[in-house]
Amino acid sequence: MAKKAGIFDLETHFAFYGAYHSNPVNILIHTLFIWPIFFTSLMLFYFTPSVFDLSKFEFLNHGLALNFGFFFTLTYAVFYMLLDKKAGVLAALLCFACWIGASWLSGRLGFSLTWKVVLAAQLFCWIGQFIGHGVFERRAPALLDNLAQALLTAPFFVLLEVLQKSFGYEPYPGFHESVKAKTQAEIKDWEAKKQKKSS
C-alpha cells in the first residue's frame, strides 16, 4: 500500500504517539480519559453562536445547532477518515455521536451547570493523564513537543489501539510491525538524548 505523506502519514504519527504511550497503565489511563475530554469540550462548544439554526426544521428540532462544536467535530471526523478509511469512519461516527450527546446534555443542563461539569471532568482527565506520564511513563506528554498533533490525533489513536488489541485490526498488512519498529527507534532516540543531558 502506498504510504501517505506529511500530516496524513498514519504510521509516523502513530509511532510518535506510541513513543509517549508505551507503559500499560498510562495507555489504560489515556484509553479511559481521552474521549471524555473530547466529549466535554463539545459540551462547552454547544454554547457558541450558531451559523445555521436547525430548529427551524421540525424533524431536526432536537437542540442541535451548526455552531463551532459542529465544525470542530466535522474537522476531526474528516481528518480521521483521511488517515484511515475503515477505522476513520468508525472514529467519525464516534465524533458525531459525541457531538449529539454533548449537545443534548448541555441543552438540558444549561450553561451555568455545564461549565462546572466540563471544568471538573477536564481537570480530572488532564490530571489523570499527567499522572500517567509522570508516574508510570516517566516521560513528559507529547503535547509538550507537538501540541496540535497530540490534541488532534489522540482520540483516533486511542481507538486504533483498542481496535488493534481487541480485534487485531491493521489499516494495512504490516502496519503494526512497522509502527512498533519506529516507536522503539523513537524511544531509543529519546533515551539517548536524556542520557546525554544527564552526563
mmCIF file with all atom_site columns, N, CA and C in Angstrom, residues 137-192:
data_model
loop_
_atom_site.group_PDB
_atom_site.id
_atom_site.type_symbol
_atom_site.label_atom_id
_atom_site.label_alt_id
_atom_site.label_comp_id
_atom_site.label_asym_id
_atom_site.label_entity_id
_atom_site.label_seq_id
_atom_site.pdbx_PDB_ins_code
_atom_site.Cartn_x
_atom_site.Cartn_y
_atom_site.Cartn_z
_atom_site.occupancy
_atom_site.B_iso_or_equiv
_atom_site.pdbx_formal_charge
_atom_site.auth_seq_id
_atom_site.auth_comp_id
_atom_site.auth_asym_id
_atom_site.auth_atom_id
_atom_site.pdbx_PDB_model_num
ATOM 1   N N  . GLU A 1 137 ? 4.728  6.444  32.903 1.00 0.00 ? 137 GLU A N  1
ATOM 2   C CA . GLU A 1 137 ? 5.512  6.521  31.661 1.00 0.00 ? 137 GLU A CA 1
ATOM 3   C C  . GLU A 1 137 ? 6.895  7.108  31.927 1.00 0.00 ? 137 GLU A C  1
ATOM 4   N N  . ARG A 1 138 ? 6.974  7.998  32.899 1.00 0.00 ? 138 ARG A N  1
ATOM 5   C CA . ARG A 1 138 ? 8.197  8.721  33.242 1.00 0.00 ? 138 ARG A CA 1
ATOM 6   C C  . ARG A 1 138 ? 8.745  9.506  32.041 1.00 0.00 ? 138 ARG A C  1
ATOM 7   N N  . ARG A 1 139 ? 7.787  10.108 31.332 1.00 0.00 ? 139 ARG A N  1
ATOM 8   C CA . ARG A 1 139 ? 8.136  10.954 30.185 1.00 0.00 ? 139 ARG A CA 1
ATOM 9   C C  . ARG A 1 139 ? 7.067  12.034 30.044 1.00 0.00 ? 139 ARG A C  1
ATOM 10  N N  . ALA A 1 140 ? 7.502  13.236 29.735 1.00 0.00 ? 140 ALA A N  1
ATOM 11  C CA . ALA A 1 140 ? 6.553  14.344 29.546 1.00 0.00 ? 140 ALA A CA 1
ATOM 12  C C  . ALA A 1 140 ? 5.572  14.003 28.422 1.00 0.00 ? 140 ALA A C  1
ATOM 13  N N  . PRO A 1 141 ? 4.342  14.497 28.495 1.00 0.00 ? 141 PRO A N  1
ATOM 14  C CA . PRO A 1 141 ? 3.359  14.199 27.444 1.00 0.00 ? 141 PRO A CA 1
ATOM 15  C C  . PRO A 1 141 ? 3.770  14.745 26.080 1.00 0.00 ? 141 PRO A C  1
ATOM 16  N N  . ALA A 1 142 ? 3.231  14.123 25.029 1.00 0.00 ? 142 ALA A N  1
ATOM 17  C CA . ALA A 1 142 ? 3.545  14.519 23.652 1.00 0.00 ? 142 ALA A CA 1
ATOM 18  C C  . ALA A 1 142 ? 3.134  15.952 23.359 1.00 0.00 ? 142 ALA A C  1
ATOM 19  N N  . LEU A 1 143 ? 2.128  16.451 24.063 1.00 0.00 ? 143 LEU A N  1
ATOM 20  C CA . LEU A 1 143 ? 1.646  17.806 23.776 1.00 0.00 ? 143 LEU A CA 1
ATOM 21  C C  . LEU A 1 143 ? 2.700  18.873 24.038 1.00 0.00 ? 143 LEU A C  1
ATOM 22  N N  . LEU A 1 144 ? 3.719  18.541 24.833 1.00 0.00 ? 144 LEU A N  1
ATOM 23  C CA . LEU A 1 144 ? 4.803  19.496 25.063 1.00 0.00 ? 144 LEU A CA 1
ATOM 24  C C  . LEU A 1 144 ? 5.741  19.581 23.860 1.00 0.00 ? 144 LEU A C  1
ATOM 25  N N  . ASP A 1 145 ? 5.764  18.525 23.040 1.00 0.00 ? 145 ASP A N  1
ATOM 26  C CA . ASP A 1 145 ? 6.614  18.512 21.841 1.00 0.00 ? 145 ASP A CA 1
ATOM 27  C C  . ASP A 1 145 ? 5.849  18.862 20.568 1.00 0.00 ? 145 ASP A C  1
ATOM 28  N N  . ASN A 1 146 ? 4.570  18.487 20.526 1.00 0.00 ? 146 ASN A N  1
ATOM 29  C CA . ASN A 1 146 ? 3.760  18.724 19.330 1.00 0.00 ? 146 ASN A CA 1
ATOM 30  C C  . ASN A 1 146 ? 2.298  18.841 19.745 1.00 0.00 ? 146 ASN A C  1
ATOM 31  N N  . LEU A 1 147 ? 1.904  20.023 20.178 1.00 0.00 ? 147 LEU A N  1
ATOM 32  C CA . LEU A 1 147 ? 0.568  20.252 20.737 1.00 0.00 ? 147 LEU A CA 1
ATOM 33  C C  . LEU A 1 147 ? -0.545 19.926 19.748 1.00 0.00 ? 147 LEU A C  1
ATOM 34  N N  . ALA A 1 148 ? -0.441 20.441 18.526 1.00 0.00 ? 148 ALA A N  1
ATOM 35  C CA . ALA A 1 148 ? -1.501 20.235 17.533 1.00 0.00 ? 148 ALA A CA 1
ATOM 36  C C  . ALA A 1 148 ? -1.707 18.754 17.245 1.00 0.00 ? 148 ALA A C  1
ATOM 37  N N  . GLN A 1 149 ? -0.593 18.033 17.038 1.00 0.00 ? 149 GLN A N  1
ATOM 38  C CA . GLN A 1 149 ? -0.703 16.613 16.740 1.00 0.00 ? 149 GLN A CA 1
ATOM 39  C C  . GLN A 1 149 ? -1.286 15.853 17.922 1.00 0.00 ? 149 GLN A C  1
ATOM 40  N N  . ALA A 1 150 ? -0.827 16.170 19.121 1.00 0.00 ? 150 ALA A N  1
ATOM 41  C CA . ALA A 1 150 ? -1.299 15.463 20.315 1.00 0.00 ? 150 ALA A CA 1
ATOM 42  C C  . ALA A 1 150 ? -2.795 15.652 20.521 1.00 0.00 ? 150 ALA A C  1
ATOM 43  N N  . LEU A 1 151 ? -3.294 16.866 20.344 1.00 0.00 ? 151 LEU A N  1
ATOM 44  C CA . LEU A 1 151 ? -4.716 17.137 20.570 1.00 0.00 ? 151 LEU A CA 1
ATOM 45  C C  . LEU A 1 151 ? -5.598 16.595 19.452 1.00 0.00 ? 151 LEU A C  1
ATOM 46  N N  . LEU A 1 152 ? -5.128 16.678 18.212 1.00 0.00 ? 152 LEU A N  1
ATOM 47  C CA . LEU A 1 152 ? -5.938 16.248 17.070 1.00 0.00 ? 152 LEU A CA 1
ATOM 48  C C  . LEU A 1 152 ? -5.962 14.733 16.904 1.00 0.00 ? 152 LEU A C  1
ATOM 49  N N  . THR A 1 153 ? -4.835 14.081 17.101 1.00 0.00 ? 153 THR A N  1
ATOM 50  C CA . THR A 1 153 ? -4.763 12.647 16.797 1.00 0.00 ? 153 THR A CA 1
ATOM 51  C C  . THR A 1 153 ? -5.055 11.724 17.975 1.00 0.00 ? 153 THR A C  1
ATOM 52  N N  . ALA A 1 154 ? -4.948 12.211 19.207 1.00 0.00 ? 154 ALA A N  1
ATOM 53  C CA . ALA A 1 154 ? -5.084 11.337 20.381 1.00 0.00 ? 154 ALA A CA 1
ATOM 54  C C  . ALA A 1 154 ? -6.381 10.516 20.408 1.00 0.00 ? 154 ALA A C  1
ATOM 55  N N  . PRO A 1 155 ? -7.568 11.105 20.155 1.00 0.00 ? 155 PRO A N  1
ATOM 56  C CA . PRO A 1 155 ? -8.782 10.274 20.188 1.00 0.00 ? 155 PRO A CA 1
ATOM 57  C C  . PRO A 1 155 ? -8.745 9.132  19.166 1.00 0.00 ? 155 PRO A C  1
ATOM 58  N N  . PHE A 1 156 ? -8.227 9.436  17.970 1.00 0.00 ? 156 PHE A N  1
ATOM 59  C CA . PHE A 1 156 ? -8.159 8.399  16.938 1.00 0.00 ? 156 PHE A CA 1
ATOM 60  C C  . PHE A 1 156 ? -7.170 7.303  17.317 1.00 0.00 ? 156 PHE A C  1
ATOM 61  N N  . PHE A 1 157 ? -6.026 7.679  17.872 1.00 0.00 ? 157 PHE A N  1
ATOM 62  C CA . PHE A 1 157 ? -5.014 6.689  18.218 1.00 0.00 ? 157 PHE A CA 1
ATOM 63  C C  . PHE A 1 157 ? -5.455 5.795  19.370 1.00 0.00 ? 157 PHE A C  1
ATOM 64  N N  . VAL A 1 158 ? -6.211 6.349  20.305 1.00 0.00 ? 158 VAL A N  1
ATOM 65  C CA . VAL A 1 158 ? -6.766 5.531  21.389 1.00 0.00 ? 158 VAL A CA 1
ATOM 66  C C  . VAL A 1 158 ? -7.713 4.488  20.791 1.00 0.00 ? 158 VAL A C  1
ATOM 67  N N  . LEU A 1 159 ? -8.570 4.914  19.875 1.00 0.00 ? 159 LEU A N  1
ATOM 68  C CA . LEU A 1 159 ? -9.492 3.988  19.208 1.00 0.00 ? 159 LEU A CA 1
ATOM 69  C C  . LEU A 1 159 ? -8.724 2.942  18.408 1.00 0.00 ? 159 LEU A C  1
ATOM 70  N N  . LEU A 1 160 ? -7.698 3.369  17.688 1.00 0.00 ? 160 LEU A N  1
ATOM 71  C CA . LEU A 1 160 ? -6.890 2.453  16.875 1.00 0.00 ? 160 LEU A CA 1
ATOM 72  C C  . LEU A 1 160 ? -6.216 1.397  17.751 1.00 0.00 ? 160 LEU A C  1
ATOM 73  N N  . GLU A 1 161 ? -5.725 1.809  18.926 1.00 0.00 ? 161 GLU A N  1
ATOM 74  C CA . GLU A 1 161 ? -5.113 0.861  19.870 1.00 0.00 ? 161 GLU A CA 1
ATOM 75  C C  . GLU A 1 161 ? -6.124 -0.163 20.369 1.00 0.00 ? 161 GLU A C  1
ATOM 76  N N  . VAL A 1 162 ? -7.320 0.301  20.697 1.00 0.00 ? 162 VAL A N  1
ATOM 77  C CA . VAL A 1 162 ? -8.378 -0.602 21.172 1.00 0.00 ? 162 VAL A CA 1
ATOM 78  C C  . VAL A 1 162 ? -8.753 -1.590 20.070 1.00 0.00 ? 162 VAL A C  1
ATOM 79  N N  . LEU A 1 163 ? -8.892 -1.115 18.843 1.00 0.00 ? 163 LEU A N  1
ATOM 80  C CA . LEU A 1 163 ? -9.231 -1.993 17.714 1.00 0.00 ? 163 LEU A CA 1
ATOM 81  C C  . LEU A 1 163 ? -8.132 -3.020 17.464 1.00 0.00 ? 163 LEU A C  1
ATOM 82  N N  . GLN A 1 164 ? -6.878 -2.584 17.592 1.00 0.00 ? 164 GLN A N  1
ATOM 83  C CA . GLN A 1 164 ? -5.759 -3.497 17.365 1.00 0.00 ? 164 GLN A CA 1
ATOM 84  C C  . GLN A 1 164 ? -5.699 -4.561 18.452 1.00 0.00 ? 164 GLN A C  1
ATOM 85  N N  . LYS A 1 165 ? -5.805 -4.142 19.716 1.00 0.00 ? 165 LYS A N  1
ATOM 86  C CA . LYS A 1 165 ? -5.695 -5.093 20.826 1.00 0.00 ? 165 LYS A CA 1
ATOM 87  C C  . LYS A 1 165 ? -6.903 -6.010 20.937 1.00 0.00 ? 165 LYS A C  1
ATOM 88  N N  . SER A 1 166 ? -8.082 -5.500 20.624 1.00 0.00 ? 166 SER A N  1
ATOM 89  C CA . SER A 1 166 ? -9.307 -6.294 20.759 1.00 0.00 ? 166 SER A CA 1
ATOM 90  C C  . SER A 1 166 ? -9.590 -7.178 19.549 1.00 0.00 ? 166 SER A C  1
ATOM 91  N N  . PHE A 1 167 ? -9.290 -6.664 18.348 1.00 0.00 ? 167 PHE A N  1
ATOM 92  C CA . PHE A 1 167 ? -9.678 -7.381 17.129 1.00 0.00 ? 167 PHE A CA 1
ATOM 93  C C  . PHE A 1 167 ? -8.518 -7.648 16.173 1.00 0.00 ? 167 PHE A C  1
ATOM 94  N N  . GLY A 1 168 ? -7.303 -7.222 16.535 1.00 0.00 ? 168 GLY A N  1
ATOM 95  C CA . GLY A 1 168 ? -6.153 -7.414 15.651 1.00 0.00 ? 168 GLY A CA 1
ATOM 96  C C  . GLY A 1 168 ? -6.208 -6.541 14.407 1.00 0.00 ? 168 GLY A C  1
ATOM 97  N N  . TYR A 1 169 ? -6.940 -5.433 14.478 1.00 0.00 ? 169 TYR A N  1
ATOM 98  C CA . TYR A 1 169 ? -7.121 -4.567 13.311 1.00 0.00 ? 169 TYR A CA 1
ATOM 99  C C  . TYR A 1 169 ? -5.813 -3.886 12.896 1.00 0.00 ? 169 TYR A C  1
ATOM 100 N N  . GLU A 1 170 ? -5.591 -3.854 11.591 1.00 0.00 ? 170 GLU A N  1
ATOM 101 C CA . GLU A 1 170 ? -4.478 -3.111 10.995 1.00 0.00 ? 170 GLU A CA 1
ATOM 102 C C  . GLU A 1 170 ? -5.020 -2.336 9.800  1.00 0.00 ? 170 GLU A C  1
ATOM 103 N N  . PRO A 1 171 ? -4.640 -1.075 9.642  1.00 0.00 ? 171 PRO A N  1
ATOM 104 C CA . PRO A 1 171 ? -5.074 -0.330 8.455  1.00 0.00 ? 171 PRO A CA 1
ATOM 105 C C  . PRO A 1 171 ? -4.626 -1.007 7.152  1.00 0.00 ? 171 PRO A C  1
ATOM 106 N N  . TYR A 1 172 ? -3.481 -1.667 7.214  1.00 0.00 ? 172 TYR A N  1
ATOM 107 C CA . TYR A 1 172 ? -2.977 -2.457 6.091  1.00 0.00 ? 172 TYR A CA 1
ATOM 108 C C  . TYR A 1 172 ? -1.969 -3.454 6.645  1.00 0.00 ? 172 TYR A C  1
ATOM 109 N N  . PRO A 1 173 ? -1.711 -4.567 5.934  1.00 0.00 ? 173 PRO A N  1
ATOM 110 C CA . PRO A 1 173 ? -0.795 -5.596 6.444  1.00 0.00 ? 173 PRO A CA 1
ATOM 111 C C  . PRO A 1 173 ? 0.597  -5.038 6.739  1.00 0.00 ? 173 PRO A C  1
ATOM 112 N N  . GLY A 1 174 ? 1.122  -5.394 7.901  1.00 0.00 ? 174 GLY A N  1
ATOM 113 C CA . GLY A 1 174 ? 2.453  -4.965 8.304  1.00 0.00 ? 174 GLY A CA 1
ATOM 114 C C  . GLY A 1 174 ? 2.483  -3.627 9.023  1.00 0.00 ? 174 GLY A C  1
ATOM 115 N N  . PHE A 1 175 ? 1.327  -2.995 9.160  1.00 0.00 ? 175 PHE A N  1
ATOM 116 C CA . PHE A 1 175 ? 1.262  -1.670 9.784  1.00 0.00 ? 175 PHE A CA 1
ATOM 117 C C  . PHE A 1 175 ? 1.824  -1.695 11.200 1.00 0.00 ? 175 PHE A C  1
ATOM 118 N N  . HIS A 1 176 ? 1.360  -2.626 12.026 1.00 0.00 ? 176 HIS A N  1
ATOM 119 C CA . HIS A 1 176 ? 1.769  -2.617 13.433 1.00 0.00 ? 176 HIS A CA 1
ATOM 120 C C  . HIS A 1 176 ? 3.233  -2.990 13.633 1.00 0.00 ? 176 HIS A C  1
ATOM 121 N N  . GLU A 1 177 ? 3.758  -3.870 12.790 1.00 0.00 ? 177 GLU A N  1
ATOM 122 C CA . GLU A 1 177 ? 5.184  -4.203 12.881 1.00 0.00 ? 177 GLU A CA 1
ATOM 123 C C  . GLU A 1 177 ? 6.039  -2.984 12.545 1.00 0.00 ? 177 GLU A C  1
ATOM 124 N N  . SER A 1 178 ? 5.634  -2.271 11.512 1.00 0.00 ? 178 SER A N  1
ATOM 125 C CA . SER A 1 178 ? 6.367  -1.069 11.105 1.00 0.00 ? 178 SER A CA 1
ATOM 126 C C  . SER A 1 178 ? 6.281  0.017  12.179 1.00 0.00 ? 178 SER A C  1
ATOM 127 N N  . VAL A 1 179 ? 5.082  0.199  12.752 1.00 0.00 ? 179 VAL A N  1
ATOM 128 C CA . VAL A 1 179 ? 4.890  1.195  13.813 1.00 0.00 ? 179 VAL A CA 1
ATOM 129 C C  . VAL A 1 179 ? 5.710  0.827  15.041 1.00 0.00 ? 179 VAL A C  1
ATOM 130 N N  . LYS A 1 180 ? 5.708  -0.463 15.374 1.00 0.00 ? 180 LYS A N  1
ATOM 131 C CA . LYS A 1 180 ? 6.467  -0.937 16.544 1.00 0.00 ? 180 LYS A CA 1
ATOM 132 C C  . LYS A 1 180 ? 7.957  -0.623 16.387 1.00 0.00 ? 180 LYS A C  1
ATOM 133 N N  . ALA A 1 181 ? 8.496  -0.875 15.208 1.00 0.00 ? 181 ALA A N  1
ATOM 134 C CA . ALA A 1 181 ? 9.916  -0.595 14.946 1.00 0.00 ? 181 ALA A CA 1
ATOM 135 C C  . ALA A 1 181 ? 10.202 0.902  15.048 1.00 0.00 ? 181 ALA A C  1
ATOM 136 N N  . LYS A 1 182 ? 9.325  1.721  14.476 1.00 0.00 ? 182 LYS A N  1
ATOM 137 C CA . LYS A 1 182 ? 9.512  3.177  14.535 1.00 0.00 ? 182 LYS A CA 1
ATOM 138 C C  . LYS A 1 182 ? 9.372  3.693  15.962 1.00 0.00 ? 182 LYS A C  1
ATOM 139 N N  . THR A 1 183 ? 8.431  3.129  16.714 1.00 0.00 ? 183 THR A N  1
ATOM 140 C CA . THR A 1 183 ? 8.217  3.535  18.111 1.00 0.00 ? 183 THR A CA 1
ATOM 141 C C  . THR A 1 183 ? 9.453  3.228  18.943 1.00 0.00 ? 183 THR A C  1
ATOM 142 N N  . GLN A 1 184 ? 9.999  2.019  18.773 1.00 0.00 ? 184 GLN A N  1
ATOM 143 C CA . GLN A 1 184 ? 11.201 1.636  19.520 1.00 0.00 ? 184 GLN A CA 1
ATOM 144 C C  . GLN A 1 184 ? 12.383 2.533  19.161 1.00 0.00 ? 184 GLN A C  1
ATOM 145 N N  . ALA A 1 185 ? 12.483 2.900  17.894 1.00 0.00 ? 185 ALA A N  1
ATOM 146 C CA . ALA A 1 185 ? 13.555 3.811  17.456 1.00 0.00 ? 185 ALA A CA 1
ATOM 147 C C  . ALA A 1 185 ? 13.378 5.192  18.094 1.00 0.00 ? 185 ALA A C  1
ATOM 148 N N  . GLU A 1 186 ? 12.118 5.668  18.159 1.00 0.00 ? 186 GLU A N  1
ATOM 149 C CA . GLU A 1 186 ? 11.815 6.970  18.803 1.00 0.00 ? 186 GLU A CA 1
ATOM 150 C C  . GLU A 1 186 ? 12.188 6.939  20.283 1.00 0.00 ? 186 GLU A C  1
ATOM 151 N N  . ILE A 1 187 ? 11.849 5.837  20.962 1.00 0.00 ? 187 ILE A N  1
ATOM 152 C CA . ILE A 1 187 ? 12.141 5.704  22.398 1.00 0.00 ? 187 ILE A CA 1
ATOM 153 C C  . ILE A 1 187 ? 13.647 5.660  22.626 1.00 0.00 ? 187 ILE A C  1
ATOM 154 N N  . LYS A 1 188 ? 14.368 4.896  21.792 1.00 0.00 ? 188 LYS A N  1
ATOM 155 C CA . LYS A 1 188 ? 15.833 4.816  21.917 1.00 0.00 ? 188 LYS A CA 1
ATOM 156 C C  . LYS A 1 188 ? 16.469 6.180  21.703 1.00 0.00 ? 188 LYS A C  1
ATOM 157 N N  . ASP A 1 189 ? 15.968 6.915  20.727 1.00 0.00 ? 189 ASP A N  1
ATOM 158 C CA . ASP A 1 189 ? 16.476 8.257  20.437 1.00 0.00 ? 189 ASP A CA 1
ATOM 159 C C  . ASP A 1 189 ? 16.246 9.180  21.635 1.00 0.00 ? 189 ASP A C  1
ATOM 160 N N  . TRP A 1 190 ? 15.050 9.114  22.228 1.00 0.00 ? 190 TRP A N  1
ATOM 161 C CA . TRP A 1 190 ? 14.729 9.928  23.407 1.00 0.00 ? 190 TRP A CA 1
ATOM 162 C C  . TRP A 1 190 ? 15.618 9.550  24.597 1.00 0.00 ? 190 TRP A C  1
ATOM 163 N N  . GLU A 1 191 ? 15.808 8.236  24.811 1.00 0.00 ? 191 GLU A N  1
ATOM 164 C CA . GLU A 1 191 ? 16.656 7.770  25.917 1.00 0.00 ? 191 GLU A CA 1
ATOM 165 C C  . GLU A 1 191 ? 18.105 8.220  25.733 1.00 0.00 ? 191 GLU A C  1
ATOM 166 N N  . ALA A 1 192 ? 18.578 8.194  24.493 1.00 0.00 ? 192 ALA A N  1
ATOM 167 C CA . ALA A 1 192 ? 19.953 8.636  24.205 1.00 0.00 ? 192 ALA A CA 1
ATOM 168 C C  . ALA A 1 192 ? 20.113 10.126 24.493 1.00 0.00 ? 192 ALA A C  1
#
